């Protein structure tokens, strides 16, 4: 560990990160200039400086030309290919930006960056400083000692004197011996043939050093011993080549390596030039930057493919590509109704095509035969080794399924990349993303199809216009993917959320949507008649009590009845100064007056009828007889899924009528509905995050956590807690998770604010870890502007430091709740992925048909229910390892309600 009182020198191996950023990140281009390596290195620097806040710092690069090692061995690095031109042109701008940031930049001729770093680390430790070397180069491990650490900021791995042996199986003072024995292919340093890490570390453990190995060469048997003896002549040279020089003439002192003031004007110009929009906007708004003329739109080649020859050309390109973007044009946004009109493809930015297949307007030119084109595309689209990139690619998968093609190799989705980067952004559609990230104004759908009542179906769009629009979509999607990858990859945890949760989930949701759920139309028709009767009776009661008939859908008429005629108290006014008839106002009035209560009952029943009872039958697909909802991955900021057509998440479960609607979701003959629900998952996550001993103990003892909370708050033994006390404790438990105030709790429990505050205060006395977690979370959110889930999903809170108290307090409540809601979302998504994989392998009699909140719903063959229940419960419990066990409640029935 570094002594807090020690001054720290941070040394950055710029050359190492330059190449790794170039090879590890896509080549982002802005106005034709490659910038990927620049961005990657600068991003690493920003994070490292923020994390370390060093006293001294230097960014070190290799100099041009040969070094002393070439004098020792002329073939040193001789096998390396020349530096790519698109990397070479980034070096000088990168150097200039680093200097403009006020960072010391060090380049010394005749030696490598490793040697400069080695020299500076020795000098710094001699002066009593600690040293942190940021590098991806394993050779640097030879510099590690009690005062020198390495950090690889690509994966955040830190190497210390204790952890070097764990990684390499040799001590830091044996690293040179280790490297010399193995050799280094990338540097063309010769080593003993067939000797790798395992043999080298074994020899060094036995003989201590390379010299010890050489001295005992005759004792080593077999082919590897023979290879060693044949290598004795050059091993000393390899040792010298692998040794980092520690006495370079730098011409400056460690104390000179301090970060100076940034040249914000120069930085603004560079950031603007290279398209680093966020960094540019983060600079002081008073910085004056020369106004640049708006660049001409980049040159593009968009092709309309209508000949066999050009189709074959594109098929060859796709076949030889590692990945490509794909987009479909169709007749509807409803994937179950949509018909394919055309396909756009892009392998390299600026060069895309559109294949029209089913345009049908009068005078339409000849198009390739749709069936033949799809038959030739099918082997490529179903090849998992060729990656497919899309914008909301799940929709395109549905369209291809309708054509008998099952898209495989689903690699990336730019909508999901954007969502993971910033889930609080309101829109993740391609047009908005192109404007925000690429500063590109794209062709909108309305530009080619028209607006409103005059909008035409895409098969009526003129093919030339369609080509420009559709090919641009594919091209922009590829550009967005490259850009967003560059932003995601430096943050390992965030990138893991994208690659390990969101992308695998696409195929899961695709399957769930295709499965659909069977709905009992006859039952819904009966419920519609019954609800109409109930609504009529409520209306009769309201009109009788009001003394007149009025329009229950008119806030103005309700206002007149409640406040003018009946003279009910005005609890709140609208912005226009009129007495409010909002739901929360009516709820408060309903405690004392009948008509507001009846109006609320009428509203609730009417909403259920219009949203579900009447609408569900209209959404049954005529071909499948099922309802096929659409799950939205990129809507809820916490990571929760939402659904549309129908919205399954909003079907009430607490009201009797809401529960009855669930009766209409049924299993087919010979099947059962299996519903599995995580038990109190957000409270379990709170226990895990807060580490509160009492909360952890309640779960460990498998107590009723609400009864346990009631016992703590009301000072009773668990077995003496009343139902009312448990109800109050449940409101406290869930209310605090959602940031509820004492005022809100009082309203919910119908008690005074003072009494509610006493409950809250007592709760925090009994669960101090929860209070500590909440305060620490708010403070962390204020410092960094976001909170994270257990798995690294990030939720930004732009109002966390707002001057407006209402905005700030809302952000604070969100900061407390989001890690729990988001972690719960991550857990059920991970469970869905695991269950989906099991179903593919061994669940041919089971279909996952719904995901609602913390619940998964399946349709299972009756003979397979018990096996499926046990397996899915196990997989759901294993989806995350927390401080408390996850519990899953399971139920079975002929319909969804019965399964609860």
Short mmCIF file of N, CA and C in Angstrom, two decimals, residues 142-228:
data_model
loop_
_atom_site.label_atom_id
_atom_site.label_comp_id
_atom_site.label_asym_id
_atom_site.label_seq_id
_atom_site.Cartn_x
_atom_site.Cartn_y
_atom_site.Cartn_z
N UNK A 142 9.37 -5.77 -14.16
CA UNK A 142 10.70 -5.83 -13.56
C UNK A 142 11.00 -4.62 -12.69
N UNK A 143 10.20 -3.55 -12.84
CA UNK A 143 10.42 -2.32 -12.06
C UNK A 143 9.68 -2.33 -10.72
N UNK A 144 8.79 -3.29 -10.53
CA UNK A 144 7.93 -3.30 -9.34
C UNK A 144 8.75 -3.59 -8.09
N UNK A 145 8.49 -2.80 -7.05
CA UNK A 145 9.05 -3.06 -5.72
C UNK A 145 8.09 -2.49 -4.70
N UNK A 146 8.54 -2.35 -3.47
CA UNK A 146 7.60 -1.91 -2.42
C UNK A 146 7.09 -0.50 -2.66
N UNK A 147 7.78 0.29 -3.48
CA UNK A 147 7.35 1.67 -3.75
C UNK A 147 6.87 1.89 -5.18
N UNK A 148 6.91 0.86 -6.00
CA UNK A 148 6.53 1.01 -7.41
C UNK A 148 5.43 0.00 -7.74
N UNK A 149 4.31 0.51 -8.26
CA UNK A 149 3.20 -0.34 -8.69
C UNK A 149 2.94 -0.11 -10.18
N UNK A 150 2.32 -1.10 -10.80
CA UNK A 150 1.86 -0.96 -12.18
C UNK A 150 0.34 -0.99 -12.20
N UNK A 151 -0.26 -0.22 -13.10
CA UNK A 151 -1.70 -0.32 -13.33
C UNK A 151 -1.96 -0.40 -14.82
N UNK A 152 -2.76 -1.36 -15.20
CA UNK A 152 -3.19 -1.48 -16.59
C UNK A 152 -4.59 -0.90 -16.66
N UNK A 153 -4.71 0.33 -17.14
CA UNK A 153 -6.01 0.99 -17.11
C UNK A 153 -6.99 0.44 -18.13
N UNK A 154 -6.55 -0.47 -18.97
CA UNK A 154 -7.49 -1.12 -19.88
C UNK A 154 -8.38 -2.11 -19.13
N UNK A 155 -7.83 -2.72 -18.05
CA UNK A 155 -8.63 -3.67 -17.28
C UNK A 155 -8.58 -3.40 -15.78
N UNK A 156 -7.94 -2.26 -15.40
CA UNK A 156 -7.84 -1.85 -14.00
C UNK A 156 -7.07 -2.84 -13.13
N UNK A 157 -6.23 -3.67 -13.73
CA UNK A 157 -5.43 -4.61 -12.95
C UNK A 157 -4.20 -3.89 -12.39
N UNK A 158 -3.97 -4.05 -11.09
CA UNK A 158 -2.83 -3.43 -10.43
C UNK A 158 -1.84 -4.53 -10.05
N UNK A 159 -0.56 -4.30 -10.37
CA UNK A 159 0.49 -5.25 -10.00
C UNK A 159 1.37 -4.63 -8.93
N UNK A 160 1.53 -5.35 -7.84
CA UNK A 160 2.39 -4.93 -6.74
C UNK A 160 3.45 -6.00 -6.52
N UNK A 161 4.31 -5.74 -5.56
CA UNK A 161 5.35 -6.71 -5.24
C UNK A 161 4.73 -8.07 -4.87
N UNK A 162 3.52 -8.01 -4.28
CA UNK A 162 2.86 -9.26 -3.85
C UNK A 162 2.12 -9.94 -4.99
N UNK A 163 1.60 -9.16 -5.96
CA UNK A 163 0.75 -9.77 -6.99
C UNK A 163 1.48 -10.12 -8.28
N UNK A 164 2.70 -9.62 -8.47
CA UNK A 164 3.48 -10.03 -9.66
C UNK A 164 3.66 -11.55 -9.68
N UNK A 165 4.05 -12.18 -8.55
CA UNK A 165 4.19 -13.65 -8.57
C UNK A 165 2.88 -14.37 -8.88
N UNK A 166 1.75 -13.78 -8.48
CA UNK A 166 0.46 -14.41 -8.77
C UNK A 166 0.20 -14.43 -10.28
N UNK A 167 0.63 -13.37 -10.96
CA UNK A 167 0.36 -13.27 -12.39
C UNK A 167 1.38 -14.04 -13.22
N UNK A 168 2.66 -13.94 -12.84
CA UNK A 168 3.72 -14.51 -13.68
C UNK A 168 4.38 -15.76 -13.09
N UNK A 169 4.08 -16.06 -11.81
CA UNK A 169 4.71 -17.18 -11.11
C UNK A 169 6.22 -16.97 -10.91
N UNK A 170 6.66 -15.73 -11.02
CA UNK A 170 8.04 -15.37 -10.69
C UNK A 170 8.01 -14.04 -9.95
N UNK A 171 9.10 -13.76 -9.21
CA UNK A 171 9.19 -12.51 -8.46
C UNK A 171 9.57 -11.37 -9.41
N UNK A 172 9.33 -10.10 -9.00
CA UNK A 172 9.73 -8.98 -9.86
C UNK A 172 11.20 -9.02 -10.25
N UNK A 173 12.08 -9.44 -9.32
CA UNK A 173 13.52 -9.45 -9.64
C UNK A 173 13.92 -10.62 -10.55
N UNK A 174 12.92 -11.44 -10.94
CA UNK A 174 13.18 -12.54 -11.89
C UNK A 174 12.53 -12.28 -13.25
N UNK A 175 11.86 -11.15 -13.41
CA UNK A 175 11.13 -10.88 -14.65
C UNK A 175 12.07 -10.81 -15.85
N UNK A 176 13.24 -10.19 -15.70
CA UNK A 176 14.17 -10.11 -16.84
C UNK A 176 14.60 -11.51 -17.25
N UNK A 177 14.94 -12.36 -16.28
CA UNK A 177 15.32 -13.75 -16.56
C UNK A 177 14.18 -14.47 -17.29
N UNK A 178 13.00 -14.26 -16.79
CA UNK A 178 11.78 -14.88 -17.34
C UNK A 178 11.58 -14.47 -18.81
N UNK A 179 11.71 -13.16 -19.08
CA UNK A 179 11.52 -12.65 -20.44
C UNK A 179 12.62 -13.16 -21.38
N UNK A 180 13.84 -13.19 -20.90
CA UNK A 180 14.96 -13.62 -21.74
C UNK A 180 14.84 -15.09 -22.11
N UNK A 181 14.43 -15.92 -21.15
CA UNK A 181 14.28 -17.35 -21.44
C UNK A 181 13.18 -17.61 -22.48
N UNK A 182 12.10 -16.86 -22.38
CA UNK A 182 10.99 -17.06 -23.32
C UNK A 182 11.22 -16.35 -24.64
N UNK A 183 11.96 -15.23 -24.59
CA UNK A 183 12.05 -14.38 -25.78
C UNK A 183 10.78 -13.58 -25.96
N UNK A 184 10.77 -12.71 -26.96
CA UNK A 184 9.61 -11.86 -27.22
C UNK A 184 9.43 -11.73 -28.72
N UNK A 185 8.39 -12.37 -29.22
CA UNK A 185 8.15 -12.37 -30.67
C UNK A 185 7.92 -10.96 -31.18
N UNK A 186 7.15 -10.14 -30.43
CA UNK A 186 6.82 -8.80 -30.93
C UNK A 186 8.05 -7.92 -31.04
N UNK A 187 9.03 -8.10 -30.14
CA UNK A 187 10.27 -7.31 -30.21
C UNK A 187 11.39 -8.05 -30.94
N UNK A 188 11.09 -9.28 -31.39
CA UNK A 188 12.09 -10.11 -32.08
C UNK A 188 13.29 -10.43 -31.20
N UNK A 189 13.05 -10.58 -29.90
CA UNK A 189 14.11 -11.00 -28.98
C UNK A 189 14.12 -12.52 -28.96
N UNK A 190 15.24 -13.16 -29.29
CA UNK A 190 15.27 -14.63 -29.33
C UNK A 190 15.21 -15.23 -27.92
N UNK A 191 14.51 -16.34 -27.80
CA UNK A 191 14.44 -17.07 -26.54
C UNK A 191 14.67 -18.54 -26.81
N UNK A 192 14.59 -19.34 -25.77
CA UNK A 192 14.77 -20.78 -25.93
C UNK A 192 13.53 -21.34 -26.63
N UNK A 193 13.70 -22.01 -27.78
CA UNK A 193 12.54 -22.55 -28.49
C UNK A 193 11.71 -23.47 -27.59
N UNK A 194 10.40 -23.35 -27.72
CA UNK A 194 9.42 -24.18 -27.00
C UNK A 194 9.32 -23.87 -25.51
N UNK A 195 10.01 -22.81 -25.07
CA UNK A 195 9.92 -22.43 -23.65
C UNK A 195 8.91 -21.29 -23.51
N UNK A 196 7.85 -21.57 -22.77
CA UNK A 196 6.82 -20.57 -22.51
C UNK A 196 6.77 -20.22 -21.04
N UNK A 197 5.73 -19.52 -20.61
CA UNK A 197 5.64 -19.08 -19.21
C UNK A 197 5.76 -20.21 -18.19
N UNK A 198 5.13 -21.34 -18.48
CA UNK A 198 5.12 -22.44 -17.51
C UNK A 198 6.52 -22.99 -17.28
N UNK A 199 7.25 -23.25 -18.37
CA UNK A 199 8.61 -23.81 -18.24
C UNK A 199 9.56 -22.79 -17.64
N UNK A 200 9.47 -21.54 -18.12
CA UNK A 200 10.37 -20.49 -17.62
C UNK A 200 10.20 -20.30 -16.12
N UNK A 201 8.95 -20.22 -15.65
CA UNK A 201 8.73 -20.01 -14.22
C UNK A 201 9.16 -21.24 -13.41
N UNK A 202 8.99 -22.43 -13.97
CA UNK A 202 9.42 -23.66 -13.28
C UNK A 202 10.93 -23.68 -13.11
N UNK A 203 11.66 -23.35 -14.19
CA UNK A 203 13.12 -23.31 -14.11
C UNK A 203 13.59 -22.28 -13.09
N UNK A 204 12.96 -21.10 -13.11
CA UNK A 204 13.41 -20.04 -12.19
C UNK A 204 13.09 -20.39 -10.75
N UNK A 205 12.00 -21.10 -10.53
CA UNK A 205 11.69 -21.55 -9.17
C UNK A 205 12.74 -22.54 -8.69
N UNK A 206 13.27 -23.35 -9.62
CA UNK A 206 14.23 -24.39 -9.26
C UNK A 206 15.66 -23.86 -9.19
N UNK A 207 16.03 -22.98 -10.16
CA UNK A 207 17.43 -22.57 -10.27
C UNK A 207 17.68 -21.10 -9.89
N UNK A 208 16.62 -20.32 -9.63
CA UNK A 208 16.78 -18.98 -9.09
C UNK A 208 16.92 -17.87 -10.10
N UNK A 209 17.69 -18.11 -11.18
CA UNK A 209 17.95 -17.05 -12.16
C UNK A 209 18.25 -17.69 -13.51
N UNK A 210 18.32 -16.85 -14.55
CA UNK A 210 18.68 -17.37 -15.87
C UNK A 210 20.09 -17.95 -15.84
N UNK A 211 20.98 -17.27 -15.12
CA UNK A 211 22.35 -17.77 -15.03
C UNK A 211 22.37 -19.13 -14.35
N UNK A 212 21.53 -19.29 -13.32
CA UNK A 212 21.43 -20.58 -12.65
C UNK A 212 20.93 -21.66 -13.59
N UNK A 213 19.98 -21.31 -14.46
CA UNK A 213 19.47 -22.25 -15.46
C UNK A 213 20.58 -22.62 -16.43
N UNK A 214 21.34 -21.61 -16.87
CA UNK A 214 22.42 -21.87 -17.83
C UNK A 214 23.48 -22.77 -17.21
N UNK A 215 23.78 -22.51 -15.93
CA UNK A 215 24.80 -23.32 -15.25
C UNK A 215 24.39 -24.79 -15.15
N UNK A 216 23.10 -25.05 -15.06
CA UNK A 216 22.61 -26.42 -14.89
C UNK A 216 22.00 -26.98 -16.19
N UNK A 217 22.36 -26.37 -17.31
CA UNK A 217 21.75 -26.75 -18.59
C UNK A 217 21.92 -28.23 -18.90
N UNK A 218 23.06 -28.82 -18.50
CA UNK A 218 23.31 -30.23 -18.82
C UNK A 218 22.37 -31.15 -18.06
N UNK A 219 21.79 -30.66 -16.94
CA UNK A 219 20.91 -31.51 -16.13
C UNK A 219 19.50 -31.59 -16.69
N UNK A 220 19.14 -30.64 -17.57
CA UNK A 220 17.76 -30.56 -18.05
C UNK A 220 17.59 -31.52 -19.23
N UNK A 221 16.65 -32.42 -19.07
CA UNK A 221 16.49 -33.52 -20.02
C UNK A 221 15.54 -33.16 -21.17
N UNK A 222 15.50 -34.02 -22.14
CA UNK A 222 14.53 -33.95 -23.23
C UNK A 222 14.85 -32.89 -24.26
N UNK A 223 13.88 -32.70 -25.16
CA UNK A 223 14.03 -31.76 -26.25
C UNK A 223 14.22 -30.34 -25.75
N UNK A 224 13.49 -29.98 -24.67
CA UNK A 224 13.60 -28.62 -24.16
C UNK A 224 15.00 -28.37 -23.60
N UNK A 225 15.63 -29.40 -22.98
CA UNK A 225 17.00 -29.26 -22.51
C UNK A 225 17.96 -29.09 -23.67
N UNK A 226 17.71 -29.81 -24.74
CA UNK A 226 18.54 -29.68 -25.94
C UNK A 226 18.42 -28.27 -26.52
N UNK A 227 17.17 -27.75 -26.56
CA UNK A 227 16.96 -26.39 -27.06
C UNK A 227 17.68 -25.36 -26.20
N UNK A 228 17.66 -25.59 -24.88
CA UNK A 228 18.34 -24.67 -23.96
C UNK A 228 19.83 -24.64 -24.25
#
